[in-house]
GROMACS .gro file of C-alpha atoms in nm:
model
   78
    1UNK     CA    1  -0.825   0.855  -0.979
    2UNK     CA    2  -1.061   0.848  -1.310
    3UNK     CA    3  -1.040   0.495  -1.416
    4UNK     CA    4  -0.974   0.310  -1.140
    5UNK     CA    5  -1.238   0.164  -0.890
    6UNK     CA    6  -1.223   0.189  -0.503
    7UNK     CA    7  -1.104  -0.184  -0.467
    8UNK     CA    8  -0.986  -0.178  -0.098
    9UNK     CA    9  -1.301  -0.067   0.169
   10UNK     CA   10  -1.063   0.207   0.340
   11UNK     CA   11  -1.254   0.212   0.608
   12UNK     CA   12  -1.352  -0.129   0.627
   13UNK     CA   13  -0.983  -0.209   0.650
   14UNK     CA   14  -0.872   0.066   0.924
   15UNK     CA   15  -1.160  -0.017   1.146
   16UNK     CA   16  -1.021  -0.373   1.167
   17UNK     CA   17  -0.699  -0.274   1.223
   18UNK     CA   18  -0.705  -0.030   1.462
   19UNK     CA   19  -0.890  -0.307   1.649
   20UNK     CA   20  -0.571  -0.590   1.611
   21UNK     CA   21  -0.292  -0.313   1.631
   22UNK     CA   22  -0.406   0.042   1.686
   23UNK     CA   23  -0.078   0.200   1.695
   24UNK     CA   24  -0.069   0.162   1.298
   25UNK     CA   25  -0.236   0.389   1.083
   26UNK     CA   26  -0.388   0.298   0.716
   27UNK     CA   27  -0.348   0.486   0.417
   28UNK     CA   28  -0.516   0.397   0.071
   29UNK     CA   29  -0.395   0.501  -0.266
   30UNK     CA   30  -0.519   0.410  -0.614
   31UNK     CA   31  -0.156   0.384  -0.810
   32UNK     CA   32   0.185   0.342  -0.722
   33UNK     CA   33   0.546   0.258  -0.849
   34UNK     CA   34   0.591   0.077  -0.553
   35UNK     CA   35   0.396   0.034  -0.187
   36UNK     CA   36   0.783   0.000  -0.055
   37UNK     CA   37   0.937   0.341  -0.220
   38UNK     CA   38   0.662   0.523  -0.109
   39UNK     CA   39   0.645   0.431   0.256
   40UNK     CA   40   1.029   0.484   0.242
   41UNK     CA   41   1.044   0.826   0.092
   42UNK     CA   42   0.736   0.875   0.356
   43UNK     CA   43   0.967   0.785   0.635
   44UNK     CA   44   1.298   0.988   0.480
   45UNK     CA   45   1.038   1.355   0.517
   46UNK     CA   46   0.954   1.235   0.940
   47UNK     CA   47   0.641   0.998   0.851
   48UNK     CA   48   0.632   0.882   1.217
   49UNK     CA   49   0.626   0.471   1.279
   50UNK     CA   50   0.324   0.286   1.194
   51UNK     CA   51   0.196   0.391   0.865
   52UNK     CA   52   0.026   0.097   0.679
   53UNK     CA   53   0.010   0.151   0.255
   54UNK     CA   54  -0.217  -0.015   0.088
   55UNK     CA   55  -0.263   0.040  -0.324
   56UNK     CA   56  -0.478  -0.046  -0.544
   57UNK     CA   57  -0.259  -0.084  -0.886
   58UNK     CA   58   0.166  -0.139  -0.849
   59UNK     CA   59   0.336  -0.115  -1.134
   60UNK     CA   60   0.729  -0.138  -1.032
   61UNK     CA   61   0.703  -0.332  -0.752
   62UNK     CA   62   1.015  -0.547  -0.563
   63UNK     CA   63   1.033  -0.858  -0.451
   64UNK     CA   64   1.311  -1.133  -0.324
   65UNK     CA   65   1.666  -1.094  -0.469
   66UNK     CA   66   1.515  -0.812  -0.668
   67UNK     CA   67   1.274  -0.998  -0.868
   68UNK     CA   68   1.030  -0.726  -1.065
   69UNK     CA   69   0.679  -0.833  -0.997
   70UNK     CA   70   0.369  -0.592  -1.096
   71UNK     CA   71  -0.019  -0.633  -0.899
   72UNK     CA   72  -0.292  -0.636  -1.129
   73UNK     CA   73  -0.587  -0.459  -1.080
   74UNK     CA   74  -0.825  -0.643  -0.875
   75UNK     CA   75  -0.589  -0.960  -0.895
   76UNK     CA   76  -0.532  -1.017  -0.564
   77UNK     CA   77  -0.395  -0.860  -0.204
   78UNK     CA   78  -0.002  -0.903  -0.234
   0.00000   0.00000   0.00000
């Protein structure tokens, strides 16, 4: 995505985790609403168990009691 950098090593990442759980499979993605709506519309169209979303920039994401929290880019891994 123009304007973004690559923030997360994608392969750096999968390597180590298919080496602590290789049954789960890494995916990467720039932007996002949220890493949790994703993986669930993923899993509503037969995403099989496992998948691992990592993003870059969330702008909508969920937390506790519904709190609204947004990642900043390059701010940290949440």
């Amino acid at each position: 995505m123009p304007g973004i950098p690559d923030l997360i090593d994608a392969k750096a990442a999968a390597a180590r985790l298919a080496i602590s759980a290789p049954e789960m499979r890494l995916e990467v993605i720039d932007k996002c609403t949220s890493t949790n709506s994703v993986l669930s519309e993923r899993a509503a169209l037969g995403v099989s168990h496992g998948l691992v979303l990592a993003c870059d920039v969330q702008s909508a994401g969920r937390g506790r009691r519904g709190n609204r929290w947004i990642s900043s880019l390059g701010g940290g891994l949440t």
